[in-house]
Amino acid sequence: MILPPRPLALDPGFLRQARLRALGALAPAVAVIAVALLWQGRAGLELWRDQRAWDRGERVAVTYAHPEVRVIQGLARHVRISAGYVSADGTQRSVRDDYYTLFADAIGEDALSLREDEDGRVALSWSMRAAPWRWAWIGFFAAVFLSLGGAALFAAHNTLRHARTARAAARRGEEVSLPVIGLQTQQVHGEPAYVDVRYRAPPVLDDGPAAYRESARPPDGPVRTARFPIARGGPLLVDGGRAVLALRPSPRSDRVTVLASDFWPFALSEAERAAARAAIARREDQPPSPAAPASDEDASERVPPSGMSTQAPSSSKI
């Protein structure tokens, strides 16, 4: 065993960073979803009311009509219609319709006609002819914004799940060495900033009968990527750079917490760090155990031991 006995202390900076990242993803998610629901929800309600007024209303005389159409990127249209009419009681009135459509509009297809219902709501024929394209715009806009909000919510969920996994690993995590598939340095503004390590997570073990467990579970866990700032020295490599050190909270899950070379996200004392590094050095001096034969799929991904040394990894720009 390399690390001190559990439980371990989590670095306060790690928890603070996780909360800030989750909040940073949650706030725009709520804002985007609110925009989609309030703006397009209101547009849908107004269109439904106009359609009901058109079905129930009586035709009124039109005195003038001034349409304006602005094409947006060849995809959508912003339509504004100002019209005057004589209401049922003989009063001269005006109405303004303002909406978006997708792909097409009905402006100028025929003469504009208006209908007024018993509540005084007025519907325009051009707006009603364009109703399918208006509904298409409302659905498209809402789908795009809800997708963006859902992606932000998913990012916040992943951040919080990572923090929960680290908490559980600190309490009762099992020490595991996970095979490294690849290392890559990521650059920001031309300067090395992060190290991405691709590793194979451990397979999930259940509590069923041994024969069923061996036949049901996959032979290998999924391949995942962990990112570490260059300032932390990248991941904590063991076994000559062929594996990363991680803590696994439960054998029933393939979620793990991979350690940085400075043992982050756990807070170890200087004495505990020195003891852990000494244990890693003793482990490196031991002769390697015979490796189990790899499957064809895994052999195509696995990096040869000589290629996964502590030499500088490849790099790419962000």
PDB file of C-alpha atoms in Angstrom:
ATOM      1  CA  MET A   1       0.000   0.000   0.000  1.00  0.00           C
ATOM      2  CA  ILE A   2       1.314   3.434  -0.989  1.00  0.00           C
ATOM      3  CA  LEU A   3      -1.097   5.871   0.661  1.00  0.00           C
ATOM      4  CA  PRO A   4      -1.791   6.236   4.396  1.00  0.00           C
ATOM      5  CA  PRO A   5      -4.714   4.273   5.856  1.00  0.00           C
ATOM      6  CA  ARG A   6      -8.173   5.660   5.237  1.00  0.00           C
ATOM      7  CA  PRO A   7      -9.853   7.990   5.998  1.00  0.00           C
ATOM      8  CA  LEU A   8      -7.854  10.689   4.256  1.00  0.00           C
ATOM      9  CA  ALA A   9      -8.407  14.426   4.332  1.00  0.00           C
ATOM     10  CA  LEU A  10      -9.558  16.190   1.170  1.00  0.00           C
ATOM     11  CA  ASP A  11      -7.809  19.355   0.102  1.00  0.00           C
ATOM     12  CA  PRO A  12     -10.143  22.283   0.973  1.00  0.00           C
ATOM     13  CA  GLY A  13      -9.203  23.899  -2.325  1.00  0.00           C
ATOM     14  CA  PHE A  14     -10.564  20.892  -4.204  1.00  0.00           C
ATOM     15  CA  LEU A  15     -13.991  21.156  -2.566  1.00  0.00           C
ATOM     16  CA  ARG A  16     -14.092  24.913  -3.076  1.00  0.00           C
ATOM     17  CA  GLN A  17     -13.138  24.510  -6.729  1.00  0.00           C
ATOM     18  CA  ALA A  18     -15.816  21.843  -7.239  1.00  0.00           C
ATOM     19  CA  ARG A  19     -18.506  24.101  -5.749  1.00  0.00           C
ATOM     20  CA  LEU A  20     -17.459  27.061  -7.884  1.00  0.00           C
ATOM     21  CA  ARG A  21     -17.381  24.968 -11.058  1.00  0.00           C
ATOM     22  CA  ALA A  22     -20.795  23.485 -10.343  1.00  0.00           C
ATOM     23  CA  LEU A  23     -22.223  26.928  -9.632  1.00  0.00           C
ATOM     24  CA  GLY A  24     -20.564  28.312 -12.753  1.00  0.00           C
ATOM     25  CA  ALA A  25     -22.309  25.648 -14.848  1.00  0.00           C
ATOM     26  CA  LEU A  26     -25.621  25.758 -12.979  1.00  0.00           C
ATOM     27  CA  ALA A  27     -26.168  29.526 -13.201  1.00  0.00           C
ATOM     28  CA  PRO A  28     -26.084  29.752 -17.028  1.00  0.00           C
ATOM     29  CA  ALA A  29     -28.108  26.546 -17.268  1.00  0.00           C
ATOM     30  CA  VAL A  30     -30.927  28.063 -15.221  1.00  0.00           C
ATOM     31  CA  ALA A  31     -30.710  31.321 -17.196  1.00  0.00           C
ATOM     32  CA  VAL A  32     -30.820  29.590 -20.595  1.00  0.00           C
ATOM     33  CA  ILE A  33     -33.707  27.324 -19.617  1.00  0.00           C
ATOM     34  CA  ALA A  34     -35.595  30.308 -18.183  1.00  0.00           C
ATOM     35  CA  VAL A  35     -35.145  32.215 -21.457  1.00  0.00           C
ATOM     36  CA  ALA A  36     -36.427  29.253 -23.444  1.00  0.00           C
ATOM     37  CA  LEU A  37     -39.466  28.738 -21.234  1.00  0.00           C
ATOM     38  CA  LEU A  38     -40.419  32.381 -20.658  1.00  0.00           C
ATOM     39  CA  TRP A  39     -39.692  33.902 -24.083  1.00  0.00           C
ATOM     40  CA  GLN A  40     -40.841  31.057 -26.291  1.00  0.00           C
ATOM     41  CA  GLY A  41     -43.547  30.039 -23.846  1.00  0.00           C
ATOM     42  CA  ARG A  42     -44.999  33.534 -24.093  1.00  0.00           C
ATOM     43  CA  ALA A  43     -44.688  33.471 -27.900  1.00  0.00           C
ATOM     44  CA  GLY A  44     -46.529  30.153 -28.026  1.00  0.00           C
ATOM     45  CA  LEU A  45     -49.283  31.446 -25.760  1.00  0.00           C
ATOM     46  CA  GLU A  46     -49.768  34.569 -27.892  1.00  0.00           C
ATOM     47  CA  LEU A  47     -49.926  32.500 -31.081  1.00  0.00           C
ATOM     48  CA  TRP A  48     -52.489  30.151 -29.552  1.00  0.00           C
ATOM     49  CA  ARG A  49     -54.642  33.133 -28.482  1.00  0.00           C
ATOM     50  CA  ASP A  50     -54.401  34.637 -31.978  1.00  0.00           C
ATOM     51  CA  GLN A  51     -55.478  31.354 -33.570  1.00  0.00           C
ATOM     52  CA  ARG A  52     -58.449  31.146 -31.216  1.00  0.00           C
ATOM     53  CA  ALA A  53     -59.404  34.756 -32.024  1.00  0.00           C
ATOM     54  CA  TRP A  54     -59.168  33.972 -35.758  1.00  0.00           C
ATOM     55  CA  ASP A  55     -61.482  30.972 -35.376  1.00  0.00           C
ATOM     56  CA  ARG A  56     -64.053  32.831 -33.256  1.00  0.00           C
ATOM     57  CA  GLY A  57     -63.772  36.381 -34.547  1.00  0.00           C
ATOM     58  CA  GLU A  58     -65.684  38.399 -37.107  1.00  0.00           C
ATOM     59  CA  ARG A  59     -64.113  40.082 -40.110  1.00  0.00           C
ATOM     60  CA  VAL A  60     -63.441  43.814 -39.784  1.00  0.00           C
ATOM     61  CA  ALA A  61     -62.506  46.419 -42.393  1.00  0.00           C
ATOM     62  CA  VAL A  62     -58.798  47.055 -42.923  1.00  0.00           C
ATOM     63  CA  THR A  63     -57.738  50.693 -43.394  1.00  0.00           C
ATOM     64  CA  TYR A  64     -53.985  50.250 -43.904  1.00  0.00           C
ATOM     65  CA  ALA A  65     -51.211  47.636 -43.609  1.00  0.00           C
ATOM     66  CA  HIS A  66     -47.432  48.147 -43.273  1.00  0.00           C
ATOM     67  CA  PRO A  67     -45.454  44.874 -43.158  1.00  0.00           C
ATOM     68  CA  GLU A  68     -41.706  44.618 -42.439  1.00  0.00           C
ATOM     69  CA  VAL A  69     -39.689  41.418 -42.865  1.00  0.00           C
ATOM     70  CA  ARG A  70     -36.045  40.982 -41.835  1.00  0.00           C
ATOM     71  CA  VAL A  71     -34.318  37.797 -42.959  1.00  0.00           C
ATOM     72  CA  ILE A  72     -31.892  36.348 -40.373  1.00  0.00           C
ATOM     73  CA  GLN A  73     -29.047  34.264 -41.837  1.00  0.00           C
ATOM     74  CA  GLY A  74     -31.367  32.926 -44.523  1.00  0.00           C
ATOM     75  CA  LEU A  75     -32.977  30.691 -41.898  1.00  0.00           C
ATOM     76  CA  ALA A  76     -35.432  32.754 -39.871  1.00  0.00           C
ATOM     77  CA  ARG A  77     -37.566  35.826 -40.445  1.00  0.00           C
ATOM     78  CA  HIS A  78     -38.483  38.614 -38.066  1.00  0.00           C
ATOM     79  CA  VAL A  79     -41.916  39.902 -39.090  1.00  0.00           C
ATOM     80  CA  ARG A  80     -43.534  43.166 -37.986  1.00  0.00           C
ATOM     81  CA  ILE A  81     -46.994  44.129 -39.231  1.00  0.00           C
ATOM     82  CA  SER A  82     -48.725  47.401 -38.409  1.00  0.00           C
ATOM     83  CA  ALA A  83     -52.357  47.600 -39.513  1.00  0.00           C
ATOM     84  CA  GLY A  84     -55.389  49.806 -38.991  1.00  0.00           C
ATOM     85  CA  TYR A  85     -59.023  48.660 -38.884  1.00  0.00           C
ATOM     86  CA  VAL A  86     -62.551  49.688 -38.051  1.00  0.00           C
ATOM     87  CA  SER A  87     -63.835  47.734 -35.057  1.00  0.00           C
ATOM     88  CA  ALA A  88     -67.355  46.405 -34.652  1.00  0.00           C
ATOM     89  CA  ASP A  89     -68.418  49.548 -32.797  1.00  0.00           C
ATOM     90  CA  GLY A  90     -67.141  51.783 -35.614  1.00  0.00           C
ATOM     91  CA  THR A  91     -63.972  52.935 -33.838  1.00  0.00           C
ATOM     92  CA  GLN A  92     -60.756  53.444 -35.789  1.00  0.00           C
ATOM     93  CA  ARG A  93     -58.054  51.305 -34.180  1.00  0.00           C
ATOM     94  CA  SER A  94     -54.600  49.943 -34.921  1.00  0.00           C
ATOM     95  CA  VAL A  95     -52.854  46.649 -34.214  1.00  0.00           C
ATOM     96  CA  ARG A  96     -49.232  45.542 -34.330  1.00  0.00           C
ATOM     97  CA  ASP A  97     -48.011  41.969 -34.752  1.00  0.00           C
ATOM     98  CA  ASP A  98     -44.360  41.065 -34.043  1.00  0.00           C
ATOM     99  CA  TYR A  99     -43.064  37.505 -34.331  1.00  0.00           C
ATOM    100  CA  TYR A 100     -40.410  35.150 -35.758  1.00  0.00           C
ATOM    101  CA  THR A 101     -40.848  32.381 -38.300  1.00  0.00           C
ATOM    102  CA  LEU A 102     -38.616  29.601 -39.585  1.00  0.00           C
ATOM    103  CA  PHE A 103     -37.834  29.424 -43.325  1.00  0.00           C
ATOM    104  CA  ALA A 104     -40.886  31.311 -44.682  1.00  0.00           C
ATOM    105  CA  ASP A 105     -43.619  33.868 -44.083  1.00  0.00           C
ATOM    106  CA  ALA A 106     -46.976  34.677 -45.690  1.00  0.00           C
ATOM    107  CA  ILE A 107     -46.550  38.388 -46.265  1.00  0.00           C
ATOM    108  CA  GLY A 108     -48.126  39.561 -49.520  1.00  0.00           C
ATOM    109  CA  GLU A 109     -49.610  36.199 -50.550  1.00  0.00           C
ATOM    110  CA  ASP A 110     -53.026  37.894 -50.657  1.00  0.00           C
ATOM    111  CA  ALA A 111     -54.771  40.965 -49.304  1.00  0.00           C
ATOM    112  CA  LEU A 112     -54.560  41.344 -45.544  1.00  0.00           C
ATOM    113  CA  SER A 113     -57.739  40.591 -43.613  1.00  0.00           C
ATOM    114  CA  LEU A 114     -58.437  40.947 -39.897  1.00  0.00           C
ATOM    115  CA  ARG A 115     -60.821  39.277 -37.487  1.00  0.00           C
ATOM    116  CA  GLU A 116     -61.830  40.581 -34.071  1.00  0.00           C
ATOM    117  CA  ASP A 117     -63.290  38.344 -31.365  1.00  0.00           C
ATOM    118  CA  GLU A 118     -65.751  39.285 -28.639  1.00  0.00           C
ATOM    119  CA  ASP A 119     -62.883  40.113 -26.258  1.00  0.00           C
ATOM    120  CA  GLY A 120     -61.425  42.647 -28.678  1.00  0.00           C
ATOM    121  CA  ARG A 121     -58.452  40.531 -29.704  1.00  0.00           C
ATOM    122  CA  VAL A 122     -57.494  40.941 -33.344  1.00  0.00           C
ATOM    123  CA  ALA A 123     -55.849  38.287 -35.539  1.00  0.00           C
ATOM    124  CA  LEU A 124     -54.214  38.989 -38.909  1.00  0.00           C
ATOM    125  CA  SER A 125     -54.547  36.660 -41.883  1.00  0.00           C
ATOM    126  CA  TRP A 126     -50.865  36.880 -42.818  1.00  0.00           C
ATOM    127  CA  SER A 127     -49.893  35.923 -39.273  1.00  0.00           C
ATOM    128  CA  MET A 128     -52.318  33.004 -39.261  1.00  0.00           C
ATOM    129  CA  ARG A 129     -51.100  31.684 -42.619  1.00  0.00           C
ATOM    130  CA  ALA A 130     -47.577  31.700 -41.191  1.00  0.00           C
ATOM    131  CA  ALA A 131     -48.660  29.856 -38.017  1.00  0.00           C
ATOM    132  CA  PRO A 132     -46.926  26.536 -38.944  1.00  0.00           C
ATOM    133  CA  TRP A 133     -43.640  28.398 -39.513  1.00  0.00           C
ATOM    134  CA  ARG A 134     -44.129  30.318 -36.270  1.00  0.00           C
ATOM    135  CA  TRP A 135     -44.647  27.076 -34.342  1.00  0.00           C
ATOM    136  CA  ALA A 136     -41.550  25.677 -36.071  1.00  0.00           C
ATOM    137  CA  TRP A 137     -39.502  28.661 -34.860  1.00  0.00           C
ATOM    138  CA  ILE A 138     -40.803  28.323 -31.300  1.00  0.00           C
ATOM    139  CA  GLY A 139     -39.965  24.623 -31.249  1.00  0.00           C
ATOM    140  CA  PHE A 140     -36.539  25.113 -32.810  1.00  0.00           C
ATOM    141  CA  PHE A 141     -35.549  27.977 -30.515  1.00  0.00           C
ATOM    142  CA  ALA A 142     -36.784  26.169 -27.405  1.00  0.00           C
ATOM    143  CA  ALA A 143     -34.990  22.954 -28.408  1.00  0.00           C
ATOM    144  CA  VAL A 144     -31.673  24.748 -28.959  1.00  0.00           C
ATOM    145  CA  PHE A 145     -31.810  26.630 -25.660  1.00  0.00           C
ATOM    146  CA  LEU A 146     -33.039  23.625 -23.687  1.00  0.00           C
ATOM    147  CA  SER A 147     -30.185  21.572 -25.172  1.00  0.00           C
ATOM    148  CA  LEU A 148     -27.653  24.197 -24.106  1.00  0.00           C
ATOM    149  CA  GLY A 149     -29.187  24.329 -20.654  1.00  0.00           C
ATOM    150  CA  GLY A 150     -29.185  20.541 -20.430  1.00  0.00           C
ATOM    151  CA  ALA A 151     -25.504  20.401 -21.391  1.00  0.00           C
ATOM    152  CA  ALA A 152     -24.668  22.920 -18.660  1.00  0.00           C
ATOM    153  CA  LEU A 153     -26.714  20.943 -16.131  1.00  0.00           C
ATOM    154  CA  PHE A 154     -24.881  17.783 -17.154  1.00  0.00           C
ATOM    155  CA  ALA A 155     -21.538  19.539 -16.626  1.00  0.00           C
ATOM    156  CA  ALA A 156     -22.630  20.655 -13.148  1.00  0.00           C
ATOM    157  CA  HIS A 157     -23.798  17.110 -12.370  1.00  0.00           C
ATOM    158  CA  ASN A 158     -20.450  15.647 -13.471  1.00  0.00           C
ATOM    159  CA  THR A 159     -18.552  18.129 -11.320  1.00  0.00           C
ATOM    160  CA  LEU A 160     -20.604  17.283  -8.241  1.00  0.00           C
ATOM    161  CA  ARG A 161     -20.342  13.552  -8.955  1.00  0.00           C
ATOM    162  CA  HIS A 162     -16.556  13.869  -9.178  1.00  0.00           C
ATOM    163  CA  ALA A 163     -16.538  15.599  -5.785  1.00  0.00           C
ATOM    164  CA  ARG A 164     -18.801  12.916  -4.258  1.00  0.00           C
ATOM    165  CA  THR A 165     -16.530  10.182  -5.613  1.00  0.00           C
ATOM    166  CA  ALA A 166     -13.505  11.894  -4.062  1.00  0.00           C
ATOM    167  CA  ARG A 167     -15.306  12.202  -0.698  1.00  0.00           C
ATOM    168  CA  ALA A 168     -16.179   8.505  -0.722  1.00  0.00           C
ATOM    169  CA  ALA A 169     -12.643   7.589  -1.833  1.00  0.00           C
ATOM    170  CA  ALA A 170     -11.180   9.608   1.038  1.00  0.00           C
ATOM    171  CA  ARG A 171     -13.354   7.720   3.537  1.00  0.00           C
ATOM    172  CA  ARG A 172     -12.977   4.135   2.343  1.00  0.00           C
ATOM    173  CA  GLY A 173     -11.230   4.094  -1.040  1.00  0.00           C
ATOM    174  CA  GLU A 174      -9.410   1.008  -2.230  1.00  0.00           C
ATOM    175  CA  GLU A 175      -5.975   1.719  -3.709  1.00  0.00           C
ATOM    176  CA  VAL A 176      -5.772   0.623  -7.352  1.00  0.00           C
ATOM    177  CA  SER A 177      -3.277   0.989 -10.202  1.00  0.00           C
ATOM    178  CA  LEU A 178      -4.992   1.591 -13.519  1.00  0.00           C
ATOM    179  CA  PRO A 179      -3.260   0.985 -16.868  1.00  0.00           C
ATOM    180  CA  VAL A 180      -2.370   4.115 -18.811  1.00  0.00           C
ATOM    181  CA  ILE A 181      -3.392   4.199 -22.458  1.00  0.00           C
ATOM    182  CA  GLY A 182      -2.035   7.619 -23.373  1.00  0.00           C
ATOM    183  CA  LEU A 183      -0.648  10.899 -22.065  1.00  0.00           C
ATOM    184  CA  GLN A 184      -0.995  14.236 -23.813  1.00  0.00           C
ATOM    185  CA  THR A 185       0.030  17.773 -22.909  1.00  0.00           C
ATOM    186  CA  GLN A 186      -2.542  20.446 -23.702  1.00  0.00           C
ATOM    187  CA  GLN A 187      -1.374  23.969 -24.455  1.00  0.00           C
ATOM    188  CA  VAL A 188      -3.171  27.241 -23.782  1.00  0.00           C
ATOM    189  CA  HIS A 189      -1.895  30.299 -25.687  1.00  0.00           C
ATOM    190  CA  GLY A 190       1.160  28.349 -26.758  1.00  0.00           C
ATOM    191  CA  GLU A 191       2.171  27.373 -23.226  1.00  0.00           C
ATOM    192  CA  PRO A 192       1.790  23.881 -21.660  1.00  0.00           C
ATOM    193  CA  ALA A 193      -1.128  24.073 -19.247  1.00  0.00           C
ATOM    194  CA  TYR A 194      -2.600  20.611 -18.665  1.00  0.00           C
ATOM    195  CA  VAL A 195      -1.762  16.927 -18.882  1.00  0.00           C
ATOM    196  CA  ASP A 196      -4.553  14.629 -20.049  1.00  0.00           C
ATOM    197  CA  VAL A 197      -4.173  10.966 -19.108  1.00  0.00           C
ATOM    198  CA  ARG A 198      -6.321   8.264 -20.690  1.00  0.00           C
ATOM    199  CA  TYR A 199      -6.668   5.228 -18.474  1.00  0.00           C
ATOM    200  CA  ARG A 200      -8.773   2.106 -18.258  1.00  0.00           C
ATOM    201  CA  ALA A 201     -11.142   2.147 -15.316  1.00  0.00           C
ATOM    202  CA  PRO A 202     -11.628  -1.046 -13.284  1.00  0.00           C
ATOM    203  CA  PRO A 203     -14.540  -3.350 -14.157  1.00  0.00           C
ATOM    204  CA  VAL A 204     -17.629  -3.369 -11.969  1.00  0.00           C
ATOM    205  CA  LEU A 205     -18.058  -6.345  -9.645  1.00  0.00           C
ATOM    206  CA  ASP A 206     -21.473  -7.411  -8.371  1.00  0.00           C
ATOM    207  CA  ASP A 207     -22.611  -9.662  -5.537  1.00  0.00           C
ATOM    208  CA  GLY A 208     -24.174 -12.366  -7.692  1.00  0.00           C
ATOM    209  CA  PRO A 209     -22.961 -15.957  -8.070  1.00  0.00           C
ATOM    210  CA  ALA A 210     -19.382 -16.236  -9.256  1.00  0.00           C
ATOM    211  CA  ALA A 211     -20.254 -17.981 -12.540  1.00  0.00           C
ATOM    212  CA  TYR A 212     -22.866 -15.390 -13.412  1.00  0.00           C
ATOM    213  CA  ARG A 213     -20.595 -12.525 -12.372  1.00  0.00           C
ATOM    214  CA  GLU A 214     -17.738 -13.710 -14.556  1.00  0.00           C
ATOM    215  CA  SER A 215     -19.995 -14.199 -17.581  1.00  0.00           C
ATOM    216  CA  ALA A 216     -22.033 -11.011 -17.178  1.00  0.00           C
ATOM    217  CA  ARG A 217     -19.454  -8.345 -16.422  1.00  0.00           C
ATOM    218  CA  PRO A 218     -17.251  -6.923 -19.190  1.00  0.00           C
ATOM    219  CA  PRO A 219     -13.624  -8.089 -19.217  1.00  0.00           C
ATOM    220  CA  ASP A 220     -12.358  -4.505 -18.924  1.00  0.00           C
ATOM    221  CA  GLY A 221     -13.647  -1.238 -17.586  1.00  0.00           C
ATOM    222  CA  PRO A 222     -14.324   1.829 -19.724  1.00  0.00           C
ATOM    223  CA  VAL A 223     -11.592   4.144 -20.959  1.00  0.00           C
ATOM    224  CA  ARG A 224     -11.697   7.558 -19.305  1.00  0.00           C
ATOM    225  CA  THR A 225      -9.654  10.757 -19.336  1.00  0.00           C
ATOM    226  CA  ALA A 226      -8.488  12.802 -16.353  1.00  0.00           C
ATOM    227  CA  ARG A 227      -6.970  16.275 -16.641  1.00  0.00           C
ATOM    228  CA  PHE A 228      -4.292  17.704 -14.356  1.00  0.00           C
ATOM    229  CA  PRO A 229      -2.710  21.159 -14.342  1.00  0.00           C
ATOM    230  CA  ILE A 230       0.964  21.270 -15.252  1.00  0.00           C
ATOM    231  CA  ALA A 231       1.525  23.072 -11.955  1.00  0.00           C
ATOM    232  CA  ARG A 232       0.593  19.862 -10.140  1.00  0.00           C
ATOM    233  CA  GLY A 233       3.013  17.796 -12.172  1.00  0.00           C
ATOM    234  CA  GLY A 234       0.413  15.726 -13.997  1.00  0.00           C
ATOM    235  CA  PRO A 235      -0.969  12.394 -12.751  1.00  0.00           C
ATOM    236  CA  LEU A 236       0.747  10.189 -10.181  1.00  0.00           C
ATOM    237  CA  LEU A 237       2.377   7.518 -12.340  1.00  0.00           C
ATOM    238  CA  VAL A 238       3.484   4.164 -10.936  1.00  0.00           C
ATOM    239  CA  ASP A 239       4.902   0.941 -12.362  1.00  0.00           C
ATOM    240  CA  GLY A 240       7.401   2.791 -14.528  1.00  0.00           C
ATOM    241  CA  GLY A 241       4.783   5.097 -15.969  1.00  0.00           C
ATOM    242  CA  ARG A 242       2.538   2.258 -17.118  1.00  0.00           C
ATOM    243  CA  ALA A 243      -0.235   2.975 -14.586  1.00  0.00           C
ATOM    244  CA  VAL A 244      -1.806   5.769 -12.562  1.00  0.00           C
ATOM    245  CA  LEU A 245      -2.578   5.555  -8.855  1.00  0.00           C
ATOM    246  CA  ALA A 246      -6.251   5.964  -7.915  1.00  0.00           C
ATOM    247  CA  LEU A 247      -8.673   5.330  -5.080  1.00  0.00           C
ATOM    248  CA  ARG A 248     -11.826   3.355  -5.786  1.00  0.00           C
ATOM    249  CA  PRO A 249     -14.720   3.908  -3.347  1.00  0.00           C
ATOM    250  CA  SER A 250     -16.584   0.692  -4.175  1.00  0.00           C
ATOM    251  CA  PRO A 251     -16.055  -2.411  -6.324  1.00  0.00           C
ATOM    252  CA  ARG A 252     -19.676  -1.972  -7.488  1.00  0.00           C
ATOM    253  CA  SER A 253     -18.706   1.181  -9.383  1.00  0.00           C
ATOM    254  CA  ASP A 254     -16.055   1.975 -11.972  1.00  0.00           C
ATOM    255  CA  ARG A 255     -15.783   5.559 -10.717  1.00  0.00           C
ATOM    256  CA  VAL A 256     -12.369   6.359  -9.264  1.00  0.00           C
ATOM    257  CA  THR A 257     -10.371   9.364  -8.093  1.00  0.00           C
ATOM    258  CA  VAL A 258      -7.040   9.562  -9.903  1.00  0.00           C
ATOM    259  CA  LEU A 259      -4.300  11.285  -7.908  1.00  0.00           C
ATOM    260  CA  ALA A 260      -2.049  14.069  -9.116  1.00  0.00           C
ATOM    261  CA  SER A 261       1.685  13.736  -8.602  1.00  0.00           C
ATOM    262  CA  ASP A 262       1.379  15.946  -5.494  1.00  0.00           C
ATOM    263  CA  PHE A 263      -1.367  13.573  -4.171  1.00  0.00           C
ATOM    264  CA  TRP A 264      -4.123  16.101  -4.883  1.00  0.00           C
ATOM    265  CA  PRO A 265      -7.121  16.092  -4.229  1.00  0.00           C
ATOM    266  CA  PHE A 266      -6.044  14.598  -0.890  1.00  0.00           C
ATOM    267  CA  ALA A 267      -4.253  16.611   1.770  1.00  0.00           C
ATOM    268  CA  LEU A 268      -1.253  14.613   3.005  1.00  0.00           C
ATOM    269  CA  SER A 269       1.297  15.830   5.491  1.00  0.00           C
ATOM    270  CA  GLU A 270       4.943  16.131   4.467  1.00  0.00           C
ATOM    271  CA  ALA A 271       5.772  12.945   6.372  1.00  0.00           C
ATOM    272  CA  GLU A 272       2.914  11.055   4.654  1.00  0.00           C
ATOM    273  CA  ARG A 273       4.047  12.297   1.240  1.00  0.00           C
ATOM    274  CA  ALA A 274       7.621  11.211   1.906  1.00  0.00           C
ATOM    275  CA  ALA A 275       6.439   7.766   3.029  1.00  0.00           C
ATOM    276  CA  ALA A 276       4.215   7.416  -0.055  1.00  0.00           C
ATOM    277  CA  ARG A 277       7.050   8.362  -2.419  1.00  0.00           C
ATOM    278  CA  ALA A 278       9.337   5.891  -0.675  1.00  0.00           C
ATOM    279  CA  ALA A 279       6.692   3.170  -1.145  1.00  0.00           C
ATOM    280  CA  ILE A 280       6.474   4.035  -4.849  1.00  0.00           C
ATOM    281  CA  ALA A 281      10.265   3.819  -5.164  1.00  0.00           C
ATOM    282  CA  ARG A 282      10.336   0.407  -3.458  1.00  0.00           C
ATOM    283  CA  ARG A 283       7.574  -0.754  -5.780  1.00  0.00           C
ATOM    284  CA  GLU A 284       9.564   0.376  -8.827  1.00  0.00           C
ATOM    285  CA  ASP A 285      12.558  -1.660  -7.644  1.00  0.00           C
ATOM    286  CA  GLN A 286      10.526  -4.881  -7.482  1.00  0.00           C
ATOM    287  CA  PRO A 287      10.617  -7.144 -10.556  1.00  0.00           C
ATOM    288  CA  PRO A 288       7.440  -6.887 -12.641  1.00  0.00           C
ATOM    289  CA  SER A 289       4.904  -9.690 -12.275  1.00  0.00           C
ATOM    290  CA  PRO A 290       3.985 -11.742 -15.365  1.00  0.00           C
ATOM    291  CA  ALA A 291       1.332  -9.879 -17.335  1.00  0.00           C
ATOM    292  CA  ALA A 292      -1.917 -11.548 -18.301  1.00  0.00           C
ATOM    293  CA  PRO A 293      -2.473 -11.898 -22.053  1.00  0.00           C
ATOM    294  CA  ALA A 294      -4.363  -8.888 -23.419  1.00  0.00           C
ATOM    295  CA  SER A 295      -7.396  -9.118 -25.655  1.00  0.00           C
ATOM    296  CA  ASP A 296      -7.120  -8.059 -29.301  1.00  0.00           C
ATOM    297  CA  GLU A 297      -9.145  -4.905 -28.644  1.00  0.00           C
ATOM    298  CA  ASP A 298      -7.070  -3.915 -25.657  1.00  0.00           C
ATOM    299  CA  ALA A 299      -3.798  -4.687 -27.433  1.00  0.00           C
ATOM    300  CA  SER A 300      -4.665  -2.176 -30.147  1.00  0.00           C
ATOM    301  CA  GLU A 301      -5.072   0.566 -27.518  1.00  0.00           C
ATOM    302  CA  ARG A 302      -2.504  -0.299 -24.883  1.00  0.00           C
ATOM    303  CA  VAL A 303       0.801   1.535 -25.001  1.00  0.00           C
ATOM    304  CA  PRO A 304       3.902  -0.671 -24.750  1.00  0.00           C
ATOM    305  CA  PRO A 305       5.631  -0.435 -21.386  1.00  0.00           C
ATOM    306  CA  SER A 306       8.645   1.278 -22.913  1.00  0.00           C
ATOM    307  CA  GLY A 307       6.385   3.930 -24.427  1.00  0.00           C
ATOM    308  CA  MET A 308       4.728   4.831 -21.131  1.00  0.00           C
ATOM    309  CA  SER A 309       7.814   5.937 -19.281  1.00  0.00           C
ATOM    310  CA  THR A 310       8.027   9.257 -17.515  1.00  0.00           C
ATOM    311  CA  GLN A 311       9.317  10.942 -20.681  1.00  0.00           C
ATOM    312  CA  ALA A 312       7.588  14.073 -21.898  1.00  0.00           C
ATOM    313  CA  PRO A 313       4.130  13.272 -23.338  1.00  0.00           C
ATOM    314  CA  SER A 314       2.896  14.464 -26.694  1.00  0.00           C
ATOM    315  CA  SER A 315       1.266  17.849 -26.884  1.00  0.00           C
ATOM    316  CA  SER A 316      -1.583  19.604 -28.648  1.00  0.00           C
ATOM    317  CA  LYS A 317      -2.912  23.128 -28.629  1.00  0.00           C
ATOM    318  CA  ILE A 318      -6.215  24.317 -27.251  1.00  0.00           C
TER     319      ILE A 318
END
